[in-house]
Short mmCIF file of C-alpha atoms in Angstrom, two decimals:
data_model
loop_
_atom_site.label_atom_id
_atom_site.label_comp_id
_atom_site.label_asym_id
_atom_site.label_seq_id
_atom_site.Cartn_x
_atom_site.Cartn_y
_atom_site.Cartn_z
CA MET A 132 237.98 93.03 120.38
CA PHE A 133 236.62 95.97 117.39
CA GLY A 134 236.01 92.84 115.52
CA ALA A 135 234.23 91.33 118.12
CA GLU A 136 232.41 94.60 118.45
CA ILE A 137 231.12 94.43 114.70
CA LEU A 138 230.61 90.88 114.45
CA ILE A 139 228.21 90.95 116.99
CA PRO A 140 225.32 92.89 116.43
CA ALA A 141 225.91 91.03 112.92
CA ALA A 142 225.13 87.97 114.24
CA ILE A 143 222.16 89.21 116.57
CA GLY A 144 221.02 90.72 113.10
CA VAL A 145 221.27 87.02 111.14
CA VAL A 146 219.19 85.43 113.94
CA PHE A 147 216.48 88.22 113.90
CA ALA A 148 216.68 87.65 110.23
CA THR A 149 216.39 83.79 110.26
CA ALA A 150 214.12 83.68 113.02
CA ILE A 151 211.56 86.08 110.43
CA VAL A 152 212.15 84.17 107.87
CA ARG A 153 210.85 81.33 109.71
CA ALA A 154 208.24 82.81 111.03
CA ILE A 155 207.20 83.44 107.32
CA ALA A 156 207.68 79.82 105.98
CA THR A 157 205.56 78.92 109.45
CA ARG A 158 202.95 81.06 108.49
CA ASP A 159 202.44 80.36 104.90
CA ARG A 160 203.04 76.23 105.06
CA ALA A 161 200.20 76.75 107.84
CA MET A 162 198.23 79.00 105.47
CA GLU A 163 198.85 76.66 102.84
CA ALA A 164 197.36 73.64 105.10
CA THR A 165 194.34 76.00 105.84
CA TRP A 166 193.68 75.79 102.23
CA ARG A 167 194.20 72.18 101.80
CA THR A 168 192.03 71.50 103.93
CA ALA A 169 189.26 73.26 102.83
CA ALA A 170 189.95 71.86 99.10
CA ALA A 171 189.41 68.20 101.00
CA GLN A 172 186.21 69.28 102.98
CA LEU A 173 184.79 70.83 99.80
CA GLU A 174 186.45 67.70 98.05
CA ALA A 175 187.75 70.02 95.55
CA GLU A 176 191.26 70.64 94.29
CA PHE A 177 194.21 72.80 95.38
CA HIS A 178 196.26 74.67 93.19
CA TYR A 179 199.33 76.42 93.84
CA GLY A 180 198.89 80.37 92.20
CA PRO A 181 201.17 82.05 89.64
CA SER A 182 202.74 84.07 92.79
CA ALA A 183 204.15 83.21 95.87
CA ARG A 184 201.78 82.55 98.47
CA THR A 185 199.06 82.34 96.57
CA PHE A 186 196.32 79.77 96.23
CA PHE A 187 193.12 78.40 94.61
CA ILE A 188 190.49 75.90 95.09
CA LYS A 189 188.34 74.69 92.23
CA LYS A 190 185.37 72.36 91.96
CA GLU A 191 183.19 71.45 88.94
CA LEU A 192 179.70 71.46 89.84
CA PRO A 193 176.20 70.74 88.10
CA VAL A 194 175.60 74.46 89.01
CA GLY A 195 178.57 76.09 87.85
CA THR A 196 182.35 75.99 88.41
CA LEU A 197 183.65 77.19 91.78
CA THR A 198 186.88 79.06 92.94
CA ILE A 199 187.91 79.86 95.93
CA ALA A 200 191.52 81.93 95.28
CA ARG A 201 193.82 84.06 96.94
CA TYR A 202 196.33 86.01 94.29
CA MET A 203 198.38 88.75 93.61
CA ARG A 204 196.45 92.06 92.03
CA THR A 205 198.43 95.12 90.80
CA LEU A 206 197.11 98.47 92.37
CA GLY A 207 199.29 101.64 91.05
CA LYS A 208 202.67 100.38 91.79
CA SER A 209 202.28 98.22 94.41
CA LYS A 210 200.83 94.61 94.64
CA VAL A 211 197.96 93.43 96.88
CA VAL A 212 196.54 90.54 98.17
CA SER A 213 192.70 89.53 97.37
CA SER A 214 190.86 86.38 98.15
CA HIS A 215 187.56 86.09 96.84
CA ALA A 216 184.62 83.04 96.05
CA THR A 217 183.53 83.20 92.59
CA LEU A 218 180.76 81.35 90.83
CA ILE A 219 180.85 81.26 87.36
CA PRO A 220 177.23 79.88 86.88
CA LYS A 221 176.30 77.66 83.75
CA ARG A 222 172.84 78.65 83.38
CA SER A 223 171.31 81.87 85.30
CA ALA A 224 168.52 84.29 85.78
CA SER A 225 170.53 87.11 84.43
CA VAL A 226 170.02 88.86 88.07
CA ALA A 227 172.12 91.13 89.78
CA VAL A 228 172.02 91.87 93.10
CA VAL A 229 174.21 93.68 95.33
CA GLN A 230 174.07 95.47 99.07
CA LYS A 231 172.01 99.10 98.92
CA THR A 232 174.77 102.47 99.57
CA ALA A 233 173.53 105.57 101.05
CA VAL A 234 173.25 106.84 97.55
CA ASP A 235 171.17 103.86 96.32
CA ARG A 236 168.59 104.56 99.08
CA LEU A 237 168.45 108.18 98.61
CA ASN A 238 167.71 107.38 94.94
CA ALA A 239 164.66 104.45 96.33
CA PHE A 240 162.95 102.65 93.66
CA GLY A 241 164.82 103.69 90.81
CA VAL A 242 164.16 102.73 87.52
CA ASP A 243 166.44 99.35 87.38
CA ASP A 244 165.18 98.48 91.36
CA VAL A 245 163.23 95.56 91.05
CA GLN A 246 160.88 95.83 94.03
CA LEU A 247 159.85 92.74 95.75
CA GLY A 248 157.37 93.87 98.02
CA ASP A 249 159.34 92.71 100.82
CA ALA A 250 159.93 96.16 102.57
CA GLU A 251 163.19 94.89 104.85
CA THR A 252 164.68 93.25 101.07
CA ASP A 253 163.99 95.90 99.47
CA ARG A 254 165.19 98.57 101.28
CA ALA A 255 168.29 96.31 101.72
CA LEU A 256 169.06 95.08 98.02
CA LEU A 257 169.47 96.77 94.80
CA ILE A 258 168.35 93.92 92.53
CA GLN A 259 168.50 94.37 88.80
CA GLY A 260 166.81 92.13 86.52
CA ARG A 261 164.08 90.98 84.24
CA PRO A 262 161.05 91.59 87.23
CA GLY A 263 159.44 88.09 86.22
CA HIS A 264 162.92 86.37 86.63
CA VAL A 265 163.86 88.49 89.32
CA LEU A 266 160.45 87.97 91.13
CA ALA A 267 161.06 83.99 90.23
CA VAL A 268 163.91 83.64 91.99
CA SER A 269 163.20 85.81 95.13
CA ASP A 270 161.02 83.19 97.57
CA ALA A 271 161.14 84.05 101.03
CA ARG A 272 164.26 81.77 102.14
CA THR A 273 166.17 83.56 98.77
CA ARG A 274 165.80 86.94 100.36
CA ARG A 275 166.40 86.18 103.51
CA VAL A 276 170.25 84.50 102.40
CA LEU A 277 170.34 87.09 100.33
CA THR A 278 169.93 89.99 102.73
CA GLU A 279 172.06 88.59 105.10
CA ASN A 280 174.97 87.37 102.47
CA CYS A 281 174.95 90.47 100.48
CA LEU A 282 176.03 92.23 104.16
CA LYS A 283 178.83 90.00 104.50
CA GLY A 284 180.01 91.15 101.25
CA LEU A 285 178.24 88.85 98.46
CA ARG A 286 177.50 90.20 95.13
CA VAL A 287 174.98 88.66 92.41
CA GLU A 288 175.95 89.27 89.00
CA PRO A 289 174.01 87.56 85.75
CA ASN A 290 177.41 85.68 84.98
CA LEU A 291 179.51 85.99 87.86
CA ILE A 292 178.58 84.96 91.99
CA GLU A 293 181.70 86.36 93.80
CA MET A 294 181.79 87.02 98.27
CA ALA A 295 184.78 88.56 99.30
CA LEU A 296 186.94 87.38 101.92
CA PRO A 297 189.59 88.54 104.57
CA THR A 298 193.24 88.41 102.86
CA ASP A 299 194.32 86.17 105.37
CA ILE A 300 192.40 83.30 106.33
CA GLU A 301 193.24 80.97 109.26
CA SER A 302 190.05 78.62 109.76
CA ALA A 303 189.61 76.03 106.49
CA ASP A 304 186.04 76.66 107.77
CA VAL A 305 185.98 80.60 106.69
CA LEU A 306 187.01 79.52 103.08
CA CYS A 307 184.09 76.72 103.37
CA THR A 308 181.63 78.55 103.98
CA SER A 309 182.20 81.26 101.32
CA GLY A 310 182.16 78.64 98.86
CA ARG A 311 178.93 77.27 99.91
CA MET A 312 177.30 80.51 100.11
CA VAL A 313 177.96 81.36 96.35
CA ILE A 314 177.06 77.53 95.61
CA ASP A 315 173.61 78.24 97.34
CA ALA A 316 173.39 81.55 95.53
CA GLY A 317 174.00 80.22 92.02
CA GLU A 318 171.75 77.39 93.00
CA ARG A 319 168.64 79.82 93.71
CA MET A 320 169.36 82.27 90.92
CA GLN A 321 168.97 79.15 88.45
CA LEU A 322 166.07 79.32 86.20
CA THR A 323 164.48 78.34 82.92
CA ASP A 324 162.15 79.95 80.58
CA THR A 325 159.54 77.00 82.15
CA SER A 326 160.56 77.56 85.72
CA VAL A 327 159.57 81.01 85.67
CA PHE A 328 155.51 80.25 85.62
CA ASP A 329 156.13 77.76 88.24
CA ARG A 330 158.05 79.24 90.73
CA LEU A 331 155.66 82.54 90.14
CA ARG A 332 153.29 80.42 91.12
CA ALA A 333 154.60 79.11 94.36
CA ASN A 334 155.14 82.42 95.51
CA ILE A 335 151.89 83.92 94.52
CA LEU A 336 150.42 80.93 96.85
CA SER A 337 152.83 80.49 99.34
CA ASP A 338 154.98 83.39 99.93
CA ASP A 339 154.95 84.47 103.56
CA LEU A 340 154.22 87.84 102.78
CA LEU A 341 150.74 88.94 101.04
CA SER A 342 152.78 92.01 99.56
CA VAL A 343 155.54 89.38 98.24
CA ARG A 344 151.99 87.32 96.65
CA ARG A 345 150.51 90.21 95.19
CA ARG A 346 153.89 91.24 93.79
CA ASN A 347 154.59 88.24 91.42
CA PHE A 348 151.19 88.30 90.97
CA GLU A 349 151.07 91.88 89.01
CA VAL A 350 154.33 90.12 87.21
CA LEU A 351 152.84 87.26 86.12
CA ARG A 352 149.71 88.62 84.81
CA GLN A 353 151.63 91.50 82.90
CA ASP A 354 153.78 88.78 81.70
CA ASP A 355 151.74 85.92 80.53
CA PRO A 356 147.83 86.94 81.10
CA LEU A 357 146.97 83.36 80.01
CA ALA A 358 148.81 81.96 83.10
CA ALA A 359 147.76 84.75 85.03
CA GLU A 360 143.94 83.37 84.55
CA ALA A 361 144.90 79.96 85.46
CA VAL A 362 145.94 81.03 88.98
CA ALA A 363 143.40 83.51 89.16
CA ASP A 364 141.52 80.31 88.88
CA HIS A 365 142.68 78.43 91.43
CA LEU A 366 142.49 81.44 93.92
CA VAL A 367 139.14 82.18 93.09
CA ARG A 368 137.85 78.28 93.72
CA SER A 369 140.38 77.01 96.62
CA ILE A 370 141.86 79.86 98.76
CA ASP A 371 141.08 82.50 101.58
CA PRO A 372 140.62 85.46 100.07
CA ASN A 373 141.98 87.09 103.06
CA GLU A 374 145.36 85.27 102.66
CA CYS A 375 145.96 85.93 98.37
CA PRO A 376 145.82 89.09 96.35
CA MET A 377 141.78 87.80 95.60
CA ASP A 378 141.01 91.59 94.83
CA LEU A 379 143.74 90.88 91.37
CA ALA A 380 142.47 87.27 90.73
CA ILE A 381 138.47 88.73 90.21
CA ASP A 382 140.16 91.37 88.31
CA VAL A 383 142.28 89.35 86.08
CA LEU A 384 139.24 87.04 85.46
CA CYS A 385 136.53 89.21 84.81
CA THR A 386 139.18 90.73 82.10
CA ARG A 387 139.31 87.40 80.42
CA GLY A 388 135.43 87.44 79.97
CA ARG A 389 135.14 84.92 83.48
CA ALA A 390 133.03 87.29 85.64
CA LEU A 391 130.51 84.75 86.23
CA LEU A 392 132.84 82.01 87.66
CA VAL A 393 133.28 84.98 90.51
CA ILE A 394 129.94 85.16 91.13
CA GLU A 395 129.82 81.10 91.34
CA HIS A 396 132.18 81.61 94.04
CA SER A 397 130.73 84.81 95.44
CA ALA A 398 128.95 83.07 98.71
CA ARG A 399 132.51 82.34 100.05
CA LEU A 400 134.27 85.45 98.77
CA TRP A 401 132.38 87.78 100.30
CA ALA A 402 134.78 87.60 103.83
CA GLY A 403 137.51 89.39 102.11
CA PRO A 404 138.65 92.37 102.71
CA LEU A 405 137.67 96.27 101.33
CA GLY A 406 139.27 95.43 97.95
CA VAL A 407 137.68 91.87 97.18
CA VAL A 408 134.70 93.05 98.43
CA GLY A 409 134.46 96.00 95.33
CA ALA A 410 135.89 93.33 92.76
CA ILE A 411 132.94 91.03 93.57
CA LEU A 412 130.94 93.94 93.17
CA GLY A 413 132.56 94.99 89.63
CA ALA A 414 131.90 91.24 88.86
CA PHE A 415 128.30 91.47 89.22
CA ASN A 416 128.35 94.74 87.40
CA MET A 417 130.27 93.52 84.39
CA ALA A 418 127.98 90.46 84.23
CA GLY A 419 124.81 92.92 84.21
CA LYS A 420 123.70 90.50 87.41
CA PRO A 421 122.08 92.10 90.62
CA CYS A 422 123.77 90.82 93.97
CA SER A 423 122.83 89.83 97.25
CA ILE A 424 125.61 91.38 99.72
CA PRO A 425 125.90 90.33 103.28
CA ALA A 426 125.63 92.68 105.67
CA PRO A 427 129.31 92.57 106.98
CA ALA A 428 130.68 93.17 103.41
CA LEU A 429 127.87 96.16 103.01
CA GLU A 430 129.07 97.71 106.32
CA THR A 431 132.55 97.21 105.14
CA ILE A 432 131.59 99.22 101.63
CA LEU A 433 129.74 102.03 103.30
CA ALA A 434 131.92 102.47 106.11
CA ALA A 435 135.16 103.04 103.53
CA GLU A 436 136.43 105.86 102.96
CA ASP A 437 137.05 105.28 99.20
CA ASP A 438 135.67 106.76 96.01
CA GLY A 439 135.99 103.83 93.73
CA VAL A 440 134.45 101.08 95.62
CA HIS A 441 131.15 103.81 96.85
CA ARG A 442 130.91 104.10 92.67
CA THR A 443 130.99 100.39 92.46
CA LEU A 444 128.00 100.18 94.70
CA VAL A 445 126.01 102.52 92.75
CA ASP A 446 126.19 100.56 89.46
CA ALA A 447 125.85 97.49 92.11
CA LEU A 448 122.39 99.79 92.66
CA ALA A 449 121.11 100.41 89.31
CA LEU A 450 120.63 97.03 88.58
CA GLN A 451 118.60 96.40 91.83
CA GLU A 452 114.45 96.78 92.53
CA PRO A 453 113.74 100.05 93.68
CA ALA A 454 113.66 98.79 97.31
CA VAL A 455 116.22 97.56 97.66
CA GLN A 456 117.90 100.86 95.77
CA ASP A 457 116.13 103.28 98.36
CA VAL A 458 117.25 101.58 101.71
CA ILE A 459 121.12 101.27 100.50
CA GLY A 460 120.83 104.32 98.97
CA GLN A 461 120.42 106.48 101.41
CA ARG A 462 123.05 105.01 103.50
CA LEU A 463 125.30 105.46 100.80
CA LEU A 464 123.82 109.14 100.13
CA ALA A 465 125.00 110.05 104.24
CA ASN A 466 128.32 108.30 103.95
CA ALA A 467 129.40 109.16 100.02
CA ARG A 468 132.23 111.77 100.05
CA HIS A 469 131.99 112.16 96.35
CA GLU A 470 129.91 115.05 94.86
CA ASP A 471 129.78 113.12 91.45
CA ILE A 472 128.84 110.26 93.69
CA LYS A 473 126.02 111.53 95.65
CA ALA A 474 124.49 113.41 92.84
CA ASP A 475 124.13 109.47 90.92
CA VAL A 476 122.67 108.36 94.50
CA ILE A 477 120.64 111.48 94.42
CA ALA A 478 119.19 110.24 91.06
CA LEU A 479 118.44 106.53 91.64
CA LEU A 480 116.62 107.89 95.01
CA SER A 481 114.62 110.32 92.81
CA MET A 482 112.97 107.42 91.34
CA ALA A 483 112.93 104.49 94.25
CA GLY A 484 112.32 106.81 97.21
CA GLY A 485 109.65 106.93 99.58
CA PRO A 486 108.24 108.96 102.42
CA GLY A 487 111.28 108.66 104.59
CA THR A 488 113.93 109.52 102.08
CA VAL A 489 112.27 112.77 101.77
CA GLU A 490 113.89 113.85 104.64
CA ILE A 491 117.40 112.22 103.93
CA LEU A 492 117.68 114.45 100.70
CA GLN A 493 116.35 117.57 102.79
CA ALA A 494 119.30 117.08 105.00
CA GLN A 495 121.55 117.60 101.36
CA THR A 496 119.84 120.85 100.72
CA GLN A 497 120.68 122.13 104.08
CA GLY A 498 124.17 123.93 104.83
CA VAL A 499 125.89 127.35 103.95
CA LEU A 500 128.74 125.38 102.64
CA GLY A 501 126.77 122.68 100.98
CA ASN A 502 127.55 121.44 97.11
CA ALA A 503 125.45 124.00 95.18
CA THR A 504 124.56 120.95 92.45
CA THR A 505 124.07 118.67 95.01
CA LYS A 506 121.66 120.55 96.93
CA LYS A 507 119.89 121.29 93.29
CA ALA A 508 119.71 117.58 92.41
CA ALA A 509 117.81 117.05 96.13
CA ARG A 510 115.40 119.43 95.78
CA ALA A 511 114.31 117.47 92.24
CA ALA A 512 114.62 114.42 93.93
CA ILE A 513 112.07 115.29 96.73
CA ALA A 514 109.62 116.76 94.39
CA ALA A 515 109.77 113.99 92.17
CA ILE A 516 109.44 111.70 95.04
CA GLN A 517 106.47 114.07 96.57
CA ALA A 518 104.82 114.05 92.90
CA ARG A 519 104.93 110.24 92.83
CA ILE A 520 103.30 109.64 96.31
CA GLU A 521 100.65 112.14 95.24
CA GLY A 522 99.78 110.13 92.51
CA GLY A 523 99.49 106.91 93.89
CA GLU A 524 103.39 105.39 92.71
CA ILE A 525 105.45 105.14 95.78
CA GLY A 526 108.11 103.15 94.32
CA GLY A 527 107.30 99.69 95.31
CA LEU A 528 107.90 100.35 98.80
CA SER A 529 105.50 99.35 101.76
CA ILE A 530 104.30 102.29 103.64
CA ILE A 531 103.44 101.37 107.05
CA ASP A 532 100.33 102.58 108.18
CA GLY A 533 101.08 106.32 109.61
CA SER A 534 98.72 105.64 112.95
CA ASN A 535 101.68 103.84 113.67
CA ASP A 536 103.93 106.27 115.48
CA ALA A 537 106.56 103.97 115.55
CA GLY A 538 106.54 102.95 112.27
CA HIS A 539 105.71 106.14 110.48
CA GLY A 540 107.15 106.90 107.35
CA ALA A 541 109.64 103.74 107.35
CA LEU A 542 110.21 100.83 105.36
CA SER A 543 107.86 97.53 106.83
CA PRO A 544 111.07 95.24 107.91
CA VAL A 545 112.31 92.09 106.17
CA ASP A 546 114.48 89.48 107.01
CA HIS A 547 117.62 90.32 105.61
CA ALA A 548 117.59 93.64 106.58
CA GLY A 549 120.44 95.26 105.91
CA ALA A 550 121.51 92.94 103.00
CA LEU A 551 120.74 93.65 99.25
CA SER A 552 117.71 91.36 98.16
CA PRO A 553 118.69 87.58 96.98
CA VAL A 554 118.58 86.80 93.05
CA GLU A 555 118.69 83.54 92.07
CA ASP A 556 122.24 82.11 90.36
CA GLU A 557 121.18 82.70 86.76
CA SER A 558 125.16 81.58 85.83
#
C-alpha cells in the first residue's frame, strides 16, 4: 500500500516530464521548420548552429553576405539566446546610422551628426560619415526606409548592417522581411567614387524637399567646385528658380567667373524668391552692368526686411542713370533699416535727386530719435540738390511744369514705371 502511494506520484512526475520534453521537442521542430522555410524562401543555405536550438541562414549576394542567426551568447554567468539579421557589405559608403536617443536629441546637431535637410529624418536618426557620401546615399526613399526601419531596430555601420529580431520567431515571413530589410539597406549604402557626383546631382535636381536639394548642393560645392559649376549651369539654363537652390547656383557661377551666363538667363530667373532676386542683382553688379528689374521683383526687394539684399540694390543703383537712382533711391530710403544703407542711398540722391527728392530727404531730418549721422547726411544732400536746381543742373530729371498742380515736383511718367531702365544686353 505504501509502495503504491510512492509509485503513483512518481509515475505522474514521469508523465509530466515526458510531456514537457515532447512539448520542447515539438517546439524545436516547429522552430527549425520555420527557419528552413525562411531559408527556402530566401533561396539561402540553412545551417545548424554550434549549440542546441541555434540555427543560421546564409546567402552570398552581389551586395554582400547575408546571415540570419539564432545563437547563444554569454551574459555574465548566464547564456542568452539572441537573433539578428546581418549583412556584411562588399562595398559601402562608410556611413553609420542609428536611431537617436534622448541624449542625442539634447545634443542636437553635434559635430558628428550629418544633417540632411529633412527635418523628420534629422530629428529621428543620428547619421555619421563623410557629408558627401551621407548625402549621396540619402535620397527621399532611403530616408523614409531608414527612418522607419531604424525605429524597428535596424542599425547601419560602415562594415555591418544589422537588424535585431525577437528571440523566438514563429513566422518565416518575419525572418524573410528582416533579411530583405538589411539587403535593401546594404544596396542603398553602396557607393563608388564615380557615383557620388551622380547621386548628389540627382538629389539636387529631383528630391522632394527643397531644403534637401540645397543641402546636397552646399556639400557638392564644398567637395567638388567644378562639378558644382556644371550643376549650376544646368539649373540656371533649365530649372524653375522656385524649385531649386537657384541662389546658390548663381553664386557658384559668379564665383567661377560666369556672371554673364546668369545675366543671359536673368529674364526667366527674376520670378524666383528673394534670395534668387538678390543673387541676380549681385551677378549684374559683379559684371559691372546695369540691369532692368521687373516691377514684381523690385517690390519684393523693397518690402524685404533684409539688409543684405538692400545693400545689393544700392550697389546696383550705383550703375544706373541718375533718373533711375532718384526714383528707386527714394523708395529704398523709405524702406531701408540699416543706417549705413540709408547713408549710401542719401549719397546717391544728393547727386541724382530733384525737387521731389527734397521732401523725402527732409523726412530723414525729423524726429528726436533719428540717427544724427543720417540727419546730417540728409541735410547736406538737400543743400546739394537745391544748389544744383538753382544752377540749372537737375540731374537729368524732367520736371513737370509747376503750374500743373497734379504734377508739381514729380517725375514725368514713363511706360515702365516701377522698374529700373532697360539696357541692351552687352554680353
